[in-house]
XYZ file of C-alpha atoms in Angstrom:
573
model
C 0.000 0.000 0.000
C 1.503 3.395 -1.253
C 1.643 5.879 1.182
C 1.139 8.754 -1.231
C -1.598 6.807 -3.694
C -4.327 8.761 -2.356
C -6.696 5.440 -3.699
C -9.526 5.095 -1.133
C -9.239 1.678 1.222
C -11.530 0.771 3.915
C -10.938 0.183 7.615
C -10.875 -3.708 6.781
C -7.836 -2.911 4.549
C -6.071 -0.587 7.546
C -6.071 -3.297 9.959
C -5.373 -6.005 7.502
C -2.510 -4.209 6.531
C -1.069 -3.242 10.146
C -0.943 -6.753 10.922
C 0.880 -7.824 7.916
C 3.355 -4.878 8.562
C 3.839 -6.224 12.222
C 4.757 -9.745 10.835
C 1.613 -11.628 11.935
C 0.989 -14.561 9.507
C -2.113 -16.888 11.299
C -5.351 -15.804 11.509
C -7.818 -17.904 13.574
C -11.262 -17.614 14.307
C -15.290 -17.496 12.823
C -16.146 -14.906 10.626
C -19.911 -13.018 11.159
C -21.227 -9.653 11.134
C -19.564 -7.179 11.455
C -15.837 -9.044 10.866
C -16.663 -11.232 7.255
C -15.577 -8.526 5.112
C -11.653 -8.105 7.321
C -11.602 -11.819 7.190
C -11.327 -11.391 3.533
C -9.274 -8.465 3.475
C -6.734 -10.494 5.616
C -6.470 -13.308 3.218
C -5.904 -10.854 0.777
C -3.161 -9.279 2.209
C -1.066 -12.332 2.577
C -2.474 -13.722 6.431
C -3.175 -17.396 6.644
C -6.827 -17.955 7.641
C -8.143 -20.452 9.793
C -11.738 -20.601 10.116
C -12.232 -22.913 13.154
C -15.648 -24.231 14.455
C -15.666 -22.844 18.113
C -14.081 -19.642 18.908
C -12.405 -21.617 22.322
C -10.648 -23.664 19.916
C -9.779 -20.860 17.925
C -8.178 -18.641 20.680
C -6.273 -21.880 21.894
C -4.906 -22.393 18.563
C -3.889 -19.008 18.112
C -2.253 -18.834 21.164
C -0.077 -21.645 20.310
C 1.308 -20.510 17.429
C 2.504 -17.594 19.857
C 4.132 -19.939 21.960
C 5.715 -21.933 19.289
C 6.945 -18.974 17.345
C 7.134 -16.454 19.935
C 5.260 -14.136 17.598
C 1.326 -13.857 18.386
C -1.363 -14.833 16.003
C -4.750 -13.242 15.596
C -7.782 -14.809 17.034
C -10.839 -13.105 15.203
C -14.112 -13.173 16.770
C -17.580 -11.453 15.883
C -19.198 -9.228 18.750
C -20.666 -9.573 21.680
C -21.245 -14.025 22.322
C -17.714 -14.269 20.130
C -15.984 -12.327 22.267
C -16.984 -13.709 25.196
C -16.882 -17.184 24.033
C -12.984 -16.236 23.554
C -12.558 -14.881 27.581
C -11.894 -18.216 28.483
C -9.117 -18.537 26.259
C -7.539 -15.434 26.730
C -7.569 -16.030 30.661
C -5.888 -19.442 29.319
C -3.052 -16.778 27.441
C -2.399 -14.802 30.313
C -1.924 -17.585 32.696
C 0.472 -19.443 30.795
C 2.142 -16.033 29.480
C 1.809 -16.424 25.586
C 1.281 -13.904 23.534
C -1.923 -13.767 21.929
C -3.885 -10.815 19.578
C -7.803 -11.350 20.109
C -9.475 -8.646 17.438
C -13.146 -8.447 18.168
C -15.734 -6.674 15.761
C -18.344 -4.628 17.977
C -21.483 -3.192 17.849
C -21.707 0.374 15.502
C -20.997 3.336 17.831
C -24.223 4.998 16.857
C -25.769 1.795 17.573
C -23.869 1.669 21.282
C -26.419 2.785 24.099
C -30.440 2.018 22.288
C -29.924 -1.825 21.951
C -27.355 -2.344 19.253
C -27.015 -5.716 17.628
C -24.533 -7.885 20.057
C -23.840 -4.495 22.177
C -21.343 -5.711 24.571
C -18.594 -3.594 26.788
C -15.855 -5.732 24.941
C -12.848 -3.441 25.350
C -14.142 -3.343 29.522
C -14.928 -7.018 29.368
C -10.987 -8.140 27.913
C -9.414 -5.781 30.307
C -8.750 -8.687 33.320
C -7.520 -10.843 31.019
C -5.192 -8.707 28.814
C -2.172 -6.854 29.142
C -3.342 -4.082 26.872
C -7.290 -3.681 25.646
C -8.453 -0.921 23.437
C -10.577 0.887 20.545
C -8.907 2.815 18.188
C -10.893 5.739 17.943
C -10.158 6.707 14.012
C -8.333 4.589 10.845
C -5.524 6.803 11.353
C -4.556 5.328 14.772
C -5.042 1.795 14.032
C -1.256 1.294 13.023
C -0.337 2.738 16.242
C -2.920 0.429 18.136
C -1.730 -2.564 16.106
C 2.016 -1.926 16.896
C 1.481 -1.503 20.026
C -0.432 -4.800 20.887
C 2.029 -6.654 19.136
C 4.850 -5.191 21.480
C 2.986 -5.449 24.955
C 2.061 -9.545 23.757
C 5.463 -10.114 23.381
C 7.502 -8.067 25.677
C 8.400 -9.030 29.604
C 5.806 -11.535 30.823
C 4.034 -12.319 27.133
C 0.277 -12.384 26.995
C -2.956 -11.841 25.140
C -4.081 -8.136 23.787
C -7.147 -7.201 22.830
C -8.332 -4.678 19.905
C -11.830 -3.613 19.136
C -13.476 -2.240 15.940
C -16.805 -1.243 15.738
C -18.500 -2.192 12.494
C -18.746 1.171 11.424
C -14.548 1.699 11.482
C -14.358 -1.338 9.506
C -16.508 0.095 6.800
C -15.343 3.331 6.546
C -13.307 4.655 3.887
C -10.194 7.103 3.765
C -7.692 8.072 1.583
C -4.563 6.339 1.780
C -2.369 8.985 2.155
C -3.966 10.088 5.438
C -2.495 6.360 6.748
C 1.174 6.316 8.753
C 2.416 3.044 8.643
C 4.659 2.506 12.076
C 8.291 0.772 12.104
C 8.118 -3.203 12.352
C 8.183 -3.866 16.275
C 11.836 -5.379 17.187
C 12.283 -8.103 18.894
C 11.823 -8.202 22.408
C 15.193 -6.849 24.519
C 17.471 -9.431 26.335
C 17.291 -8.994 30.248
C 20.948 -9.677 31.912
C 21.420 -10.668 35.230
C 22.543 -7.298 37.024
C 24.657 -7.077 40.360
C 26.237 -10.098 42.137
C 23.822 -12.649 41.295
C 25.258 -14.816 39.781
C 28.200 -15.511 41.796
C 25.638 -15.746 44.612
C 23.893 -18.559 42.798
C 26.824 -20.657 41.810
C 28.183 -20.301 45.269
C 24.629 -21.925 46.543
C 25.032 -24.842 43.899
C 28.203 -25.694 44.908
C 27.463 -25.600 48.939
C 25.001 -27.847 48.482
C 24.349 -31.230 49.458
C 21.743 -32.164 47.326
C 20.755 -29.545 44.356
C 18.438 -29.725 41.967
C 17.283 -27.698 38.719
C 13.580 -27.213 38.253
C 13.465 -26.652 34.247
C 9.965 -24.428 33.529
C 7.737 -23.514 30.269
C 9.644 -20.293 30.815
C 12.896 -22.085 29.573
C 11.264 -23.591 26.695
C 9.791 -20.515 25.288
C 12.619 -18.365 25.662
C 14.930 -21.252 23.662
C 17.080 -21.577 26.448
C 17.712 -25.296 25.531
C 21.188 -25.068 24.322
C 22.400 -22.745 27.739
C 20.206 -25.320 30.128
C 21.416 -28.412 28.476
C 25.101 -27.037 28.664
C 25.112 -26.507 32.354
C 23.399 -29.870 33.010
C 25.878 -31.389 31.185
C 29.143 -29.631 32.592
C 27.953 -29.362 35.956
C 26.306 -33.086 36.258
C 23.498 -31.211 38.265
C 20.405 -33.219 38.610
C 16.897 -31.997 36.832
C 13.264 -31.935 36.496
C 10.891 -30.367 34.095
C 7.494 -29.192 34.748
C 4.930 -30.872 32.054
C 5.715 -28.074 28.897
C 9.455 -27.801 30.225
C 9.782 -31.531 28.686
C 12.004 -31.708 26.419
C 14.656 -28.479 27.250
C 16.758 -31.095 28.393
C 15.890 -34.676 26.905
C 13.656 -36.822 29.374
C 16.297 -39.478 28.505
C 19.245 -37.768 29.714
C 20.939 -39.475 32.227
C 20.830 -36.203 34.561
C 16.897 -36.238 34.198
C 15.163 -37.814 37.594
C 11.555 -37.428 36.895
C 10.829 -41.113 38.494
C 12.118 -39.623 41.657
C 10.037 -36.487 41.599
C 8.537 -36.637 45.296
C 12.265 -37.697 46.615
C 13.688 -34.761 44.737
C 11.224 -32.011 45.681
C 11.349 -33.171 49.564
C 14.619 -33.426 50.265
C 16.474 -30.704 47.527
C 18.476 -28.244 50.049
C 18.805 -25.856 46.884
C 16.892 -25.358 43.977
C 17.417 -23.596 40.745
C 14.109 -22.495 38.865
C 15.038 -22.229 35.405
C 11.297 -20.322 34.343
C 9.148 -22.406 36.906
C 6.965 -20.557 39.145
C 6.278 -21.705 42.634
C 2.442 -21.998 41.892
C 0.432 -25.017 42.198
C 2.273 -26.779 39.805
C 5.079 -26.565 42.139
C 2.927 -27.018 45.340
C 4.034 -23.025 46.374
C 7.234 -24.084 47.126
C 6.721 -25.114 50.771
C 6.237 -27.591 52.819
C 5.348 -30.913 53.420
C 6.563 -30.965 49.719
C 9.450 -29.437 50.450
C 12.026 -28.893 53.099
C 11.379 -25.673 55.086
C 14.723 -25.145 54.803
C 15.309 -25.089 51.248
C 16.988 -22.392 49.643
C 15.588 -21.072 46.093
C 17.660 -19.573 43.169
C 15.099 -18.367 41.292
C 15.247 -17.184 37.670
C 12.574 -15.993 36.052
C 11.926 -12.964 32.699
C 9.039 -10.948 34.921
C 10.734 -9.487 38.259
C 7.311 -9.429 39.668
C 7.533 -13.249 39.770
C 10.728 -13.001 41.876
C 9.820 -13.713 45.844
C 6.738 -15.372 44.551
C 4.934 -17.356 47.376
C 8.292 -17.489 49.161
C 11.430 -15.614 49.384
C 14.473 -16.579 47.061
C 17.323 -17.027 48.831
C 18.910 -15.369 44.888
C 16.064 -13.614 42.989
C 18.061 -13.309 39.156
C 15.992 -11.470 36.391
C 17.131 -12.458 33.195
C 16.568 -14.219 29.836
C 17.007 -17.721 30.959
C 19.263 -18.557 28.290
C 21.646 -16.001 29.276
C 21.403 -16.443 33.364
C 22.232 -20.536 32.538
C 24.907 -19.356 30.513
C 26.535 -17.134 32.700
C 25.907 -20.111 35.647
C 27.624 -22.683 33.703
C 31.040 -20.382 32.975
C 30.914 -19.110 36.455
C 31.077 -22.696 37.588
C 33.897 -23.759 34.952
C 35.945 -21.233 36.181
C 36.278 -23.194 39.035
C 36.303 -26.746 36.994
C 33.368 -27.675 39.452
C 30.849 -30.044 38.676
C 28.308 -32.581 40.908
C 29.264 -36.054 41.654
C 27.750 -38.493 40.551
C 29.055 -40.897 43.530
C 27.327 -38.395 46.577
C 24.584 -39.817 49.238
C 21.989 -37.437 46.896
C 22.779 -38.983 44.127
C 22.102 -42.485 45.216
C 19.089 -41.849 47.241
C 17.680 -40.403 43.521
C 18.968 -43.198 41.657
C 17.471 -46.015 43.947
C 14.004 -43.747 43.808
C 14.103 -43.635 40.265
C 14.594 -47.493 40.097
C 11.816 -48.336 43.024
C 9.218 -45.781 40.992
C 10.150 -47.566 37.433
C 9.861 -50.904 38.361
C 6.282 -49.899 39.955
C 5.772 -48.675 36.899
C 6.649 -51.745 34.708
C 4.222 -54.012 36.482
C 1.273 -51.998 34.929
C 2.816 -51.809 31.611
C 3.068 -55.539 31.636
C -0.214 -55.936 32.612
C -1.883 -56.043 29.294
C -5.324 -57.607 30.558
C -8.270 -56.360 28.767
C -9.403 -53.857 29.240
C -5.979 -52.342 29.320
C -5.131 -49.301 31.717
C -3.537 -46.395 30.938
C 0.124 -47.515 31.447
C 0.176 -50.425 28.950
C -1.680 -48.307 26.648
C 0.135 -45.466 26.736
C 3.240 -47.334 26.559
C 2.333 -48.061 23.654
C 1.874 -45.485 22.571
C 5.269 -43.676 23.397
C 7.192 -46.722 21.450
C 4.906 -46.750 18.441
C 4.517 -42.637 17.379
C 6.790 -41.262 14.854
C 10.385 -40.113 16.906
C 10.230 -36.829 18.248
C 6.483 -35.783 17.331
C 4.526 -33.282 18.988
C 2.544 -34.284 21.863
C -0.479 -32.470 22.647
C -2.457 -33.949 25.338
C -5.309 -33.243 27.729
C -7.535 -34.921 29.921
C -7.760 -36.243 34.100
C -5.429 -38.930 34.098
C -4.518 -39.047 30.737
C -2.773 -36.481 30.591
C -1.235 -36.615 34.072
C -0.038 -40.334 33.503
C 1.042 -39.300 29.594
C 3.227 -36.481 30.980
C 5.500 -39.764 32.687
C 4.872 -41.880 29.905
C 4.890 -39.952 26.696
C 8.837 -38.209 26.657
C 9.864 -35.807 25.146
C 13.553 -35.092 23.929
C 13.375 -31.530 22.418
C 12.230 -28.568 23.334
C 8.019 -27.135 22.750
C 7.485 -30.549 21.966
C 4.611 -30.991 24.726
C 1.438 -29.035 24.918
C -1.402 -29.883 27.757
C -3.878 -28.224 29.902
C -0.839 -26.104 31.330
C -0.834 -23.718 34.291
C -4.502 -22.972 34.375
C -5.120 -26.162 34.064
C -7.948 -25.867 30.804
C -9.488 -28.653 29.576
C -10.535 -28.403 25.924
C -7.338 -27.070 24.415
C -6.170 -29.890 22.708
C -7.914 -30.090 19.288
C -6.703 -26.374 19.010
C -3.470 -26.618 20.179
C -3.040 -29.524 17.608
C -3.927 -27.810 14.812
C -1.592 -24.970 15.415
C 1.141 -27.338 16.110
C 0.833 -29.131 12.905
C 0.094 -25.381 10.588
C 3.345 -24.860 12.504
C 5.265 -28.247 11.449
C 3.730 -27.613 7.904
C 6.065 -24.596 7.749
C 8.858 -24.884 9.638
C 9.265 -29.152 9.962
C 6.884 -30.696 7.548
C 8.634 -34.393 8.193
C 7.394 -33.907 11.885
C 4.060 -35.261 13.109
C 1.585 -33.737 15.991
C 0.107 -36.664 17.890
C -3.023 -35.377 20.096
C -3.833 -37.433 23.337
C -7.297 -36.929 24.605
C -8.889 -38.306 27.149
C -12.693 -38.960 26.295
C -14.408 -35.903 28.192
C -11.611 -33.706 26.718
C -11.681 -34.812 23.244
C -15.658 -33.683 23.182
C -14.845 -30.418 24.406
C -14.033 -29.475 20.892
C -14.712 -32.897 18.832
C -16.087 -30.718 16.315
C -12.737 -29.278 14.921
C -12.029 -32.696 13.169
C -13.898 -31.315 10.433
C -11.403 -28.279 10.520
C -8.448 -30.568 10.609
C -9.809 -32.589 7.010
C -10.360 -28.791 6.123
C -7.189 -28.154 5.916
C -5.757 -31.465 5.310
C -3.830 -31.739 8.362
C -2.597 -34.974 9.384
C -2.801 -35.026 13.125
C -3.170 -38.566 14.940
C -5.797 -38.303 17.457
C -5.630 -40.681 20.606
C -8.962 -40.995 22.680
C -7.757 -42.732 25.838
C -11.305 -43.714 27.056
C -12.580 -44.695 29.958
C -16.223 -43.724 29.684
C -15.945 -40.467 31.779
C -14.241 -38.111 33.872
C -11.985 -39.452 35.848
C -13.510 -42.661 35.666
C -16.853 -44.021 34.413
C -18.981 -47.273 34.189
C -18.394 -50.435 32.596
C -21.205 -51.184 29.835
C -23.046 -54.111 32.715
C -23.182 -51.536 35.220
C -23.975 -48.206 32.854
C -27.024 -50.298 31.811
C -28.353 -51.291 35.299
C -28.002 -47.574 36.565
C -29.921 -46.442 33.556
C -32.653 -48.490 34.427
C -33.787 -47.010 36.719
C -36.132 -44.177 36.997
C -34.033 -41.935 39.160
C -31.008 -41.886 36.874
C -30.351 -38.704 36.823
C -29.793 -38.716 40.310
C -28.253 -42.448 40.404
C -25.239 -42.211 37.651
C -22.128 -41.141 39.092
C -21.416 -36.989 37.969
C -18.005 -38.599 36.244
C -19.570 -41.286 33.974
C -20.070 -40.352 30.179
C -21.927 -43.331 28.133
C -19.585 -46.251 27.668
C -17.937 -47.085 25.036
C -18.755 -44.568 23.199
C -17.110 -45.243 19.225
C -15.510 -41.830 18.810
C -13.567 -43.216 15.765
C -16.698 -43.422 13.998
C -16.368 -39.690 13.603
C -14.028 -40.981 10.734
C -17.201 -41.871 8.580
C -18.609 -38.485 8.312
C -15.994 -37.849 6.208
C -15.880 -40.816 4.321
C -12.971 -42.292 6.194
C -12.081 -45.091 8.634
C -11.337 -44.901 12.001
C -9.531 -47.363 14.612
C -11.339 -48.813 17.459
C -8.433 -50.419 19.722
C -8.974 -53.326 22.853
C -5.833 -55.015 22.793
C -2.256 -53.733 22.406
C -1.541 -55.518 19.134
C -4.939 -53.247 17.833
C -3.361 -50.025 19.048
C 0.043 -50.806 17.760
C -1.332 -51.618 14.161
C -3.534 -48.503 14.374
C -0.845 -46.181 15.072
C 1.385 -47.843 12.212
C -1.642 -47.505 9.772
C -2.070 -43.453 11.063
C 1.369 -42.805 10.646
C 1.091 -43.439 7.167
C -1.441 -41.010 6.277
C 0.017 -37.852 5.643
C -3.314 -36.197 4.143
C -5.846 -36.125 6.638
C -5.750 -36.664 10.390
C -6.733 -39.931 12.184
C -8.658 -41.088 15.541
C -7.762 -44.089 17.276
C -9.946 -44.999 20.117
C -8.526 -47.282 22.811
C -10.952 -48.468 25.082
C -9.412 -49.062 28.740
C -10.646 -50.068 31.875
C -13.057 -47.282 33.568
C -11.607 -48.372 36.937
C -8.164 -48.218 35.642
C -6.295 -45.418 37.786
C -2.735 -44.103 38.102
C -0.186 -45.271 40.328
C -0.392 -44.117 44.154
C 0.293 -40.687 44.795
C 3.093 -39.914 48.237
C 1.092 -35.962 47.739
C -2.019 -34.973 47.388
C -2.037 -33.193 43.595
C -2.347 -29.648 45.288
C -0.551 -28.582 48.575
C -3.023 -26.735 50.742
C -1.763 -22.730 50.682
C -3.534 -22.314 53.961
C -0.369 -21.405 56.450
């Protein structure tokens, strides 16, 4: 667009064009008055449109592609019910800090106040769950707006921004020439470590008598893998990942000891958070799952994280990349590194053998129906090497995230810090737009547990849309949690009082979700035995057209393996 044309565009055109200038290159989301006519004009300025078929799924997918790129898409909702159909997953954004660029069409401003069609206080409603939320208030500022979304989504803590246009700014006309492009936003600046720190950090690590590194979703979307990995390596320093820190450093490497995650956490006398916050996730940070004594070096983008929940013993705010870096020479300089031959050391090692060989009974135990270990083992040695794992669900995902590894980095997507169900379907598609372009050999394998998968069971048709060859895995056990066998669904239902005689977790059993596979004309795979599920996945594998759904029916009672924890510390003091 010529600065000095003087041709007349519309406001569809201005914002179109903004977000091309800014670099933006997916568009997600359902089209509908007043936002059909800037869906088109961003096709037709070079943005790749998705139209999804639930604007949840839409603003999850979205949001991935800003975590996998570190550059936000656009989710693009109609007014009033879109936008608020899209607060859940911008809360979703926030929480797990990804940047994310919601655009909402709203009601005409002379329509705002006598009843206007969809009239809803969007920019008021976004404003909790965004870091910036606004209306341009003319075509001439909608650069500026644009720019500036773009910048607060991405720099510090990333997170979701929301812009509103009235229908009547997207229709309006004006001359080119009265439009001032802005300057490309730069990348985000790299935070050093300032002061002392981080001699005061490597002193801690090598004082102590049993250290551990806490590896975060911090690490993995700042690509710190190369700096973590290096200090891991050189300083032999025991590790653990959160669920979407998998994969920073391999879940094979012999430094990893997930198996001996309770052992680790309860008796680590100092522990390095490499972008982990002490949040549920992490039980606060306090006791019983940890010693009261521990000492935290915390390092972390967003200094109001620092002191989070408890007081760091060494607060360090810095690119993670850089602050593992500058750990790993300051420890060289002194040739130090952890041996492997301490008390800590053993005491993880026989944990990690006790937990695996727990473990390995349920694997073996392939009666039918199977539970989730033997089928998600499975699984893990049947998938394509090094595929992206999106999963959700109760105890599907929570059992996947020990049995499903990952060896690089962003390789594992799940219900993540806030913990929402329904992302997966979106998440997936992202992932594989995303392995389209930048790793088209690579393939996205979706894990769903039954009541997650119908969250958005719908966007199968989105996925044959767009020809997108994701493997979807319904791990079901007829409900939430847990539901009925088929003998006992059918004697509850019986009776008159159902309603108020069927457990609140059971969904109908046996439901044939693969079956979904026939609306389009396809086949799907309905899996009981092992054998079933390891031909299935060999069969999806080779499809590199369309996605797939196997459907492994498991045990209803099946459960995961005894917990030493409750899953959430109390924060009561």
């Amino acid at each position: 667009m010529a600065a000095d044309s003087g041709e007349e565009i519309t406001g569809n055109q201005v914002v179109a064009e903004a977000l091309k200038l800014q670099g933006i290159e997916y568009v997600f989301g359902i089209v509908g008055f007043p936002v059909i006519e800037l869906g088109m004009a961003m096709q037709q300025a070079g943005l790749h449109f998705v139209a999804m078929r639930n604007e949840q799924a839409a603003c999850y997918a979205a949001q991935a592609i800003g975590y996998l790129t570190r550059k936000p898409a656009v989710c693009l909702v109609v007014s009033g019910p879109g936008l608020l159909h899209v607060t859940a997953g911008m809360a979703n954004a926030q929480v797990n800090c990804w940047p994310l660029l919601v655009i909402g069409g709203s009601c005409s401003q002379d329509h705002e106040g006598i009843g206007g069609f969809q009239e809803c206080t969007q920019v008021d409603l976004s404003r909790p769950y965004c870091k910036y939320s606004a209306r341009p208030p003319s075509l001439e500022l909608v650069h500026q707006h644009i720019e500036k979304a773009v910048r607060l989504a991405t720099y510090g803590r990333p997170g979701p921004c929301y812009i509103d246009f009235p229908g009547n700014l997207l229709s309006q006309v004006i001359s080119s020439n009265k439009i001032t492009p802005l300057n490309v936003c730069p990348l985000p600046p790299i935070i050093y470590p300032g002061g002392d720190v981080i001699a005061k950090a490597a002193a801690a690590i090598k004082n102590a008598k049993s250290p551990l590194i806490i590896i975060g979703k911090g690490a993995a979307y700042g690509r710190s893998e190369n700096a973590v990995r290096d200090l891991i390596s050189s300083a032999k320093l025991p590790f653990l990942a959160t669920p979407m820190g998998k994969g920073v450093v391999s879940d094979n490497d012999p430094c990893c000891v997930a198996p001996a995650r309770t052992v680790a956490l309860q008796n680590a006398d100092v522990i390095v958070l490499f972008g982990a916050r002490l949040n549920w996730i992490l039980h606060f940070g306090r006791p019983p799952r940890f010693r009261s004594d521990v000492f935290f070096v915390q390092v972390d983008l967003c200094a109001e994280e620092l002191h989070n929940s408890i007081h760091s013993g060494v607060a360090v705010q810095a690119d993670i990349g850089v602050a593992a870096s500058l750990l790993s020479e300051e420890l060289k300089k002194s040739r130090w590194s952890y041996s492997n031959q301490t008390e800590w050391w053993s005491k993880l090692r026989e944990s990690c053998a006790k937990n695996s060989k727990a473990v390995k009974v349920m694997i073996d135990d392939l009666s039918e129906p199977l539970n989730y270990y033997a089928a998600l083992s499975c699984v893990q040695k049947n998938i394509p090497k090094n595929s992206i794992i999106v999963s959700e669900g109760a105890n599907t995902m929570d059992i996947g995230r020990t049995m499903l590894l990952n060896e690089l980095p962003r390789h594992r997507l799940d219900a993540g810090t806030f913990g929402t169900m329904g992302v997966g379907l979106g998440y997936a598609i992202a992932a594989q737009l995303y392995c389209n372009k930048y790793e088209p050999k690579k393939r996205v394998i979706c894990v769903e547990g039954d009541s997650a998968f119908g969250f958005s069971g719908m966007e199968i048709e989105t996925m044959f849309r767009y020809k997108l060859p994701i493997i979807i895995i319904i791990v079901n056990n007829n409900g939430i949690y847990g539901g009925l066998d088929p003998d006992t669904w059918e004697a509850v239902n019986n009776t008159p009082e159902n309603t108020t005689t069927s457990p609140v977790t059971a969904l109908s059993p046996e439901i044939h979700y693969e079956r979904m596979m026939n609306l389009f004309n396809k086949n799907g795979y309905c899996c009981r035995t092992i054998s079933e599920v390891e031909q299935s996945i060999r069969k999806a594998s080779q499809n590199t057209e369309e996605p797939s759904i196997i459907n492994i029916l498991i045990n209803p009672y099946a459960d995961r393996k005894p917990q030493n924890f409750a899953w959430l510390t109390e924060s009561k003091l």
